[in-house]
CSV table of C-alpha atoms in Angstrom, one decimal:
chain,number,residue,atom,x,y,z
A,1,UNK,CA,23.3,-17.9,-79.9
A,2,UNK,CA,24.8,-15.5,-82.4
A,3,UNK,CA,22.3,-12.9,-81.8
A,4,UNK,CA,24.1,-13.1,-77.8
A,5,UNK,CA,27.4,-13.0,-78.7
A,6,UNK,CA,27.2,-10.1,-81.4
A,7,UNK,CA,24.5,-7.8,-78.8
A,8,UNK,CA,28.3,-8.6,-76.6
A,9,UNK,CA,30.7,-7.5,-78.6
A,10,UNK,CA,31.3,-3.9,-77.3
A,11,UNK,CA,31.7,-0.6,-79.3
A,12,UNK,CA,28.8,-1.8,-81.7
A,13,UNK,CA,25.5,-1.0,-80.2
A,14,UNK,CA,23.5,1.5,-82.2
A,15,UNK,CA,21.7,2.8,-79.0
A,16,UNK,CA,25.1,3.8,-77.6
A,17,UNK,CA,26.3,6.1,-80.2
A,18,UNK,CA,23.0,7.9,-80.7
A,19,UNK,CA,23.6,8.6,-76.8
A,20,UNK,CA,27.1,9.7,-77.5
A,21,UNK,CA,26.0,12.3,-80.4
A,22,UNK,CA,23.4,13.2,-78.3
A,23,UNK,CA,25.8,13.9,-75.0
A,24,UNK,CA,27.9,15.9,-77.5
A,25,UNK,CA,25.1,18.6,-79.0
A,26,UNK,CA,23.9,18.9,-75.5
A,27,UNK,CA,27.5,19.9,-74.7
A,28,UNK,CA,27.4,22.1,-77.9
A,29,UNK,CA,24.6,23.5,-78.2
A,30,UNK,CA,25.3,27.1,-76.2
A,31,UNK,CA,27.1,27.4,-79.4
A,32,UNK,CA,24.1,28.7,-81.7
A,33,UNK,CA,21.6,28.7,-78.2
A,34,UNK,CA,21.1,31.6,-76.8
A,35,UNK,CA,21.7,31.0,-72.9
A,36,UNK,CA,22.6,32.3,-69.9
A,37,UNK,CA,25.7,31.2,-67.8
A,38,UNK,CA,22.8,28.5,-65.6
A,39,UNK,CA,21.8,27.3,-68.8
A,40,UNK,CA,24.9,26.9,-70.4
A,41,UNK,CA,26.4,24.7,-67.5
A,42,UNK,CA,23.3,22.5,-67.5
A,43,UNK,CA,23.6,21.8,-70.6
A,44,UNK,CA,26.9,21.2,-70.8
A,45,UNK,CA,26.9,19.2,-67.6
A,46,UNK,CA,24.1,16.9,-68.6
A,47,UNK,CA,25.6,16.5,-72.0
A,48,UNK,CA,28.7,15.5,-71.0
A,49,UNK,CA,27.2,12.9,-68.6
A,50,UNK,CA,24.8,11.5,-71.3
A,51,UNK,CA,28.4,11.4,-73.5
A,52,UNK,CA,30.3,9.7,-71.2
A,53,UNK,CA,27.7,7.2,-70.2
A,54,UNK,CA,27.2,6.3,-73.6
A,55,UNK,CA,31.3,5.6,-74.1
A,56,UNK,CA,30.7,3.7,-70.9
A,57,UNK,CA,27.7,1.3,-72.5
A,58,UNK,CA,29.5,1.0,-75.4
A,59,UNK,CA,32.7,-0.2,-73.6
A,60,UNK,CA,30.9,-2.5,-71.5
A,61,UNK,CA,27.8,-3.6,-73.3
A,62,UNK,CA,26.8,-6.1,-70.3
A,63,UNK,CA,26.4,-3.3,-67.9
A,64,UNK,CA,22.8,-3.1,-67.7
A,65,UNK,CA,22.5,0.1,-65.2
A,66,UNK,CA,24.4,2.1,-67.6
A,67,UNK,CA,21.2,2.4,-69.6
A,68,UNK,CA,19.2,3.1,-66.4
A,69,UNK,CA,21.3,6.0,-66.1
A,70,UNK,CA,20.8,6.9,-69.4
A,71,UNK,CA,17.1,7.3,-69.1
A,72,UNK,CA,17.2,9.3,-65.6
A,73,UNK,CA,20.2,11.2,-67.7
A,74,UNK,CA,17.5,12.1,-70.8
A,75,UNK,CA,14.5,12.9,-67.9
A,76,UNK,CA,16.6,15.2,-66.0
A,77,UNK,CA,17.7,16.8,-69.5
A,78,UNK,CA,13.9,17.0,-70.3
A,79,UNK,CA,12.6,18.6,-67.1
A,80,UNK,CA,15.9,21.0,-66.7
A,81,UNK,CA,13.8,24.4,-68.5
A,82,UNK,CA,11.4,23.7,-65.6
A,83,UNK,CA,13.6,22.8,-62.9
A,84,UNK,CA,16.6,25.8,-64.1
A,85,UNK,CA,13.9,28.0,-65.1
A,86,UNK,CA,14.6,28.8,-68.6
A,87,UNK,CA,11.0,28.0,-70.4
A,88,UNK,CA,11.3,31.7,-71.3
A,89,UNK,CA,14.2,30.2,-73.7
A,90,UNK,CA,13.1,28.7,-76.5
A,91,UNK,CA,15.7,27.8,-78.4
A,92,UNK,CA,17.8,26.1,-75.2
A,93,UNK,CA,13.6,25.2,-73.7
A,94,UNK,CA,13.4,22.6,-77.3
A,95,UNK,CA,16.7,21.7,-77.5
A,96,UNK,CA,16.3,20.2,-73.7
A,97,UNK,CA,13.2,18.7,-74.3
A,98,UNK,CA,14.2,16.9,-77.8
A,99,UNK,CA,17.5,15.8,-77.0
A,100,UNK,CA,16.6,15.0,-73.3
A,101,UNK,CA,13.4,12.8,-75.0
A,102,UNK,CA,15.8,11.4,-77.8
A,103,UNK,CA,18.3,10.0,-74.7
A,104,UNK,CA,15.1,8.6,-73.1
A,105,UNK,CA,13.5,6.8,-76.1
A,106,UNK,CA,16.9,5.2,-77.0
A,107,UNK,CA,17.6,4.5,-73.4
A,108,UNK,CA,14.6,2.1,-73.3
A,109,UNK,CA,15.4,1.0,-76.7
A,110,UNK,CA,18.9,-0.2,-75.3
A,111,UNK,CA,17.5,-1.9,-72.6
A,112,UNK,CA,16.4,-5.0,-74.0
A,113,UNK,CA,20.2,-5.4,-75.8
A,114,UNK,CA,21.8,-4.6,-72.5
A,115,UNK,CA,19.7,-7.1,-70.8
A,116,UNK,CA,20.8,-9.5,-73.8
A,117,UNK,CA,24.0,-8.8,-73.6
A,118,UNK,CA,24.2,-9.6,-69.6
A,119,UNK,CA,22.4,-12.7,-69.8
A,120,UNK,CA,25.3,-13.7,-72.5
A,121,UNK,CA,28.0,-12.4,-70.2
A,122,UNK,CA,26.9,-14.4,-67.2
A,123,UNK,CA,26.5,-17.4,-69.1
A,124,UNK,CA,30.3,-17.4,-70.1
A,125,UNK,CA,31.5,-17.5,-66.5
């Protein structure tokens, strides 16, 4: 039971703040990337989406489709070069495909917690 009520608790899952820190160097990495004004945006865009849902998981831990979005958030990160045509990029091309894959990989690490988490939550109503 403990491992239930402490996966509840919000604010505390690791998988949340890794998605915040990576929301925020997506947002800040036209910084030290060289981009374009297309680039920029996506990246910030995405960023700031990964970002927020992360603040949104850790608020409410027994949300389960906020890591859903996560993961479409960290494929959509990983195919932008492709999709925004900027594979001619490097810098900004890596920096999508690692922190997009990062988002991904800890979105599907999360999932089991979340899942946790709103099993606990239903069973206090």
């Amino acid at each position: 039971m403990s491992d239930t009520s402490s996966s509840v608790r919000a604010w505390t899952r690791w998988q949340d703040w890794a998605e915040v820190v990576l929301g925020v160097v997506a947002v800040l990495s036209p910084l030290w990337l060289d981009t374009t004004n297309t680039v920029m945006w996506t990246m910030i865009v995405l960023g700031a989406l990964i970002a927020l849902d992360g603040l949104f998981s850790l608020a409410m831990p027994g949300v389960v489709y906020g890591e859903y979005v996560q993961v479409v958030l960290g494929v959509l990160l990983f195919i932008s070069p492709w999709v925004m045509g900027f594979t001619d990029m490097t810098g900004a091309m890596w920096s999508s495909f690692i922190i997009g894959a990062l988002t991904l990989i800890v979105g599907l690490a999360a999932l089991p917690a979340a899942n946790t988490a709103h099993r606990g939550m239903a069973g206090q109503h």
